[in-house]
CSV table of C-alpha atoms in Angstrom, one decimal:
chain,number,residue,atom,x,y,z
A,1,UNK,CA,0.0,0.0,0.0
A,2,UNK,CA,1.4,3.4,-0.9
A,3,UNK,CA,0.5,6.5,1.1
A,4,UNK,CA,-0.7,9.2,-1.3
A,5,UNK,CA,-1.6,12.0,1.1
A,6,UNK,CA,-2.1,12.7,4.8
A,7,UNK,CA,-4.4,15.6,5.7
A,8,UNK,CA,-5.7,17.0,8.9
A,9,UNK,CA,-8.2,19.6,9.8
A,10,UNK,CA,-10.3,20.5,12.8
A,11,UNK,CA,-13.6,18.7,13.1
A,12,UNK,CA,-16.4,21.3,13.3
A,13,UNK,CA,-19.4,20.1,15.4
A,14,UNK,CA,-22.5,21.4,13.6
A,15,UNK,CA,-25.0,22.5,16.3
A,16,UNK,CA,-27.9,22.8,13.8
A,17,UNK,CA,-27.8,19.3,12.3
A,18,UNK,CA,-29.4,16.6,14.4
A,19,UNK,CA,-27.9,13.2,14.5
A,20,UNK,CA,-24.5,14.5,13.1
A,21,UNK,CA,-21.6,14.1,15.5
A,22,UNK,CA,-19.2,16.3,13.5
A,23,UNK,CA,-18.1,17.6,10.1
A,24,UNK,CA,-14.8,18.5,8.6
A,25,UNK,CA,-13.3,20.2,5.6
A,26,UNK,CA,-10.7,18.2,3.7
A,27,UNK,CA,-10.0,20.4,0.6
A,28,UNK,CA,-7.5,18.2,-1.1
A,29,UNK,CA,-9.0,14.7,-0.5
A,30,UNK,CA,-12.5,16.0,-1.4
A,31,UNK,CA,-11.3,16.2,-5.0
A,32,UNK,CA,-10.9,12.4,-5.2
A,33,UNK,CA,-13.8,11.0,-7.2
A,34,UNK,CA,-15.8,7.9,-6.5
A,35,UNK,CA,-15.5,4.5,-8.3
A,36,UNK,CA,-17.1,1.2,-7.6
A,37,UNK,CA,-13.7,-0.3,-8.6
A,38,UNK,CA,-11.3,2.2,-6.9
A,39,UNK,CA,-7.6,2.4,-7.1
A,40,UNK,CA,-7.2,4.2,-3.7
A,41,UNK,CA,-8.5,3.6,-0.2
A,42,UNK,CA,-9.2,6.1,2.5
A,43,UNK,CA,-8.8,5.5,6.2
A,44,UNK,CA,-9.1,7.6,9.3
A,45,UNK,CA,-6.1,7.6,11.7
A,46,UNK,CA,-6.2,9.7,14.9
A,47,UNK,CA,-8.5,12.4,13.2
A,48,UNK,CA,-6.5,12.5,10.0
A,49,UNK,CA,-7.7,11.2,6.6
A,50,UNK,CA,-5.1,9.1,4.8
A,51,UNK,CA,-5.3,8.1,1.2
A,52,UNK,CA,-3.5,4.9,0.0
A,53,UNK,CA,-3.1,3.6,-3.6
A,54,UNK,CA,-4.4,0.1,-3.6
A,55,UNK,CA,-2.4,-0.9,-6.6
A,56,UNK,CA,0.4,0.6,-8.7
A,57,UNK,CA,-1.1,3.6,-10.4
A,58,UNK,CA,0.4,5.0,-13.6
A,59,UNK,CA,1.4,8.6,-13.6
A,60,UNK,CA,-1.5,10.8,-14.8
A,61,UNK,CA,-4.1,8.2,-13.8
A,62,UNK,CA,-7.0,9.7,-11.8
A,63,UNK,CA,-7.1,8.5,-8.2
A,64,UNK,CA,-10.5,7.2,-7.1
A,65,UNK,CA,-11.9,5.9,-3.9
A,66,UNK,CA,-15.3,4.6,-2.8
A,67,UNK,CA,-18.1,6.8,-1.3
A,68,UNK,CA,-20.4,3.9,-0.5
A,69,UNK,CA,-20.2,0.2,0.6
A,70,UNK,CA,-18.7,-1.7,-2.4
A,71,UNK,CA,-20.6,-4.9,-1.4
A,72,UNK,CA,-24.0,-3.4,-2.2
A,73,UNK,CA,-25.6,-4.3,-5.5
A,74,UNK,CA,-25.0,-2.0,-8.4
A,75,UNK,CA,-28.5,-0.7,-8.2
A,76,UNK,CA,-28.2,0.0,-4.4
A,77,UNK,CA,-24.8,1.7,-4.9
A,78,UNK,CA,-26.3,3.9,-7.7
A,79,UNK,CA,-29.3,4.8,-5.5
A,80,UNK,CA,-27.1,5.7,-2.5
A,81,UNK,CA,-24.8,7.8,-4.6
A,82,UNK,CA,-27.7,9.7,-6.1
A,83,UNK,CA,-29.4,10.3,-2.8
A,84,UNK,CA,-26.3,11.1,-0.7
A,85,UNK,CA,-24.1,12.8,-3.2
A,86,UNK,CA,-26.4,13.8,-6.0
A,87,UNK,CA,-24.8,12.1,-9.0
A,88,UNK,CA,-25.3,9.2,-11.3
A,89,UNK,CA,-22.4,6.8,-11.2
A,90,UNK,CA,-20.8,6.1,-14.5
A,91,UNK,CA,-17.5,4.6,-13.3
A,92,UNK,CA,-16.0,1.5,-15.0
A,93,UNK,CA,-17.7,-0.7,-12.4
A,94,UNK,CA,-21.1,0.8,-13.5
A,95,UNK,CA,-20.5,1.5,-17.1
A,96,UNK,CA,-23.1,0.1,-19.5
A,97,UNK,CA,-22.3,-3.6,-19.7
A,98,UNK,CA,-24.4,-6.6,-20.5
A,99,UNK,CA,-27.0,-7.1,-17.7
A,100,UNK,CA,-25.7,-10.6,-17.1
A,101,UNK,CA,-22.2,-9.3,-16.2
A,102,UNK,CA,-23.7,-6.7,-13.8
A,103,UNK,CA,-26.0,-9.4,-12.3
A,104,UNK,CA,-23.0,-11.7,-11.9
A,105,UNK,CA,-20.9,-9.0,-10.2
A,106,UNK,CA,-23.8,-8.1,-7.9
A,107,UNK,CA,-24.2,-11.8,-6.9
A,108,UNK,CA,-20.5,-12.1,-6.2
A,109,UNK,CA,-20.5,-9.0,-4.1
A,110,UNK,CA,-23.5,-10.1,-2.1
A,111,UNK,CA,-21.9,-13.5,-1.6
A,112,UNK,CA,-18.7,-11.8,-0.4
A,113,UNK,CA,-20.7,-9.8,2.1
A,114,UNK,CA,-22.4,-13.0,3.3
A,115,UNK,CA,-19.1,-14.8,3.7
A,116,UNK,CA,-17.7,-11.8,5.6
A,117,UNK,CA,-20.6,-12.0,8.0
A,118,UNK,CA,-20.3,-15.8,8.4
A,119,UNK,CA,-16.5,-16.1,8.9
A,120,UNK,CA,-16.5,-14.8,12.5
A,121,UNK,CA,-19.7,-16.7,13.4
A,122,UNK,CA,-18.2,-20.0,12.1
A,123,UNK,CA,-14.9,-19.5,13.9
A,124,UNK,CA,-16.6,-18.6,17.2
A,125,UNK,CA,-18.7,-21.8,17.0
A,126,UNK,CA,-15.7,-24.0,16.5
A,127,UNK,CA,-16.0,-24.4,12.7
A,128,UNK,CA,-12.5,-23.1,12.1
A,129,UNK,CA,-11.8,-25.0,8.8
A,130,UNK,CA,-15.1,-23.8,7.3
A,131,UNK,CA,-14.2,-20.2,8.3
A,132,UNK,CA,-10.8,-20.5,6.6
A,133,UNK,CA,-12.4,-22.0,3.5
A,134,UNK,CA,-14.8,-19.0,3.4
A,135,UNK,CA,-11.8,-16.6,3.7
A,136,UNK,CA,-10.1,-18.4,0.8
A,137,UNK,CA,-13.3,-18.1,-1.3
A,138,UNK,CA,-13.6,-14.4,-0.4
A,139,UNK,CA,-10.0,-13.7,-1.4
A,140,UNK,CA,-10.7,-15.2,-4.9
A,141,UNK,CA,-13.8,-13.2,-5.3
A,142,UNK,CA,-12.1,-10.0,-4.2
A,143,UNK,CA,-9.5,-10.5,-6.9
A,144,UNK,CA,-12.2,-11.3,-9.5
A,145,UNK,CA,-14.1,-8.1,-8.7
A,146,UNK,CA,-10.8,-6.1,-8.6
A,147,UNK,CA,-11.4,-5.2,-5.0
A,148,UNK,CA,-8.3,-6.9,-3.7
A,149,UNK,CA,-6.6,-3.9,-2.2
A,150,UNK,CA,-3.8,-4.7,0.3
A,151,UNK,CA,-6.1,-3.5,3.1
A,152,UNK,CA,-9.0,-5.9,2.0
A,153,UNK,CA,-6.5,-8.8,1.6
A,154,UNK,CA,-4.9,-8.1,4.9
A,155,UNK,CA,-8.3,-8.0,6.6
A,156,UNK,CA,-9.3,-11.3,5.1
A,157,UNK,CA,-6.0,-13.0,6.0
A,158,UNK,CA,-6.3,-11.7,9.5
A,159,UNK,CA,-9.8,-13.2,9.7
A,160,UNK,CA,-8.3,-16.6,8.7
A,161,UNK,CA,-5.5,-16.2,11.3
A,162,UNK,CA,-8.0,-15.5,14.0
A,163,UNK,CA,-10.0,-18.6,13.0
A,164,UNK,CA,-6.8,-20.6,13.3
A,165,UNK,CA,-6.0,-19.0,16.6
A,166,UNK,CA,-9.4,-20.0,18.0
A,167,UNK,CA,-8.4,-23.6,17.0
A,168,UNK,CA,-5.0,-23.2,18.7
A,169,UNK,CA,-3.4,-24.0,15.3
A,170,UNK,CA,-0.3,-21.8,15.6
A,171,UNK,CA,1.2,-23.0,12.3
A,172,UNK,CA,-1.8,-22.0,10.2
A,173,UNK,CA,-2.3,-18.8,12.2
A,174,UNK,CA,1.3,-17.8,11.4
A,175,UNK,CA,0.9,-18.7,7.7
A,176,UNK,CA,-2.2,-16.4,7.4
A,177,UNK,CA,-0.5,-13.6,9.3
A,178,UNK,CA,2.5,-13.8,6.9
A,179,UNK,CA,0.1,-13.4,3.9
A,180,UNK,CA,-1.6,-10.4,5.5
């Protein structure tokens, strides 16, 4: 993962907006557009917004990140983007493609979300090998959907390592931690 930018600004608590805990102004990172197949990832660390390239990016290529949950269906992502940000998504993940391809991608993303929810549950109920199989399947699907950022891969590998730790399988735990 390559750090692109680190920014910091004071968080401004808006007294007039109910339900909002705070707001901030991030003038440089706000210029980064959305994509359902992003080449950058944003993270918050101690009140600072960090932007990381998820893969090697050729000079002159636009950096993109995601504004919504990437594991929603294409239709749900488009709806959320329109409602929350006021635009119609035309990124390469949403570009006009055969409906079968979009449906297949939606099904894969929904299955990845389901696997993610089941991994911890299986590991905590003693089904460690099943949890690790689910992680392996999720890693394959992340790659197929081009969502295999180092952060996503590291998180999945950590899930497998935790499942192995629950089983007291130190060798497998170490192997997964080394992959992370």
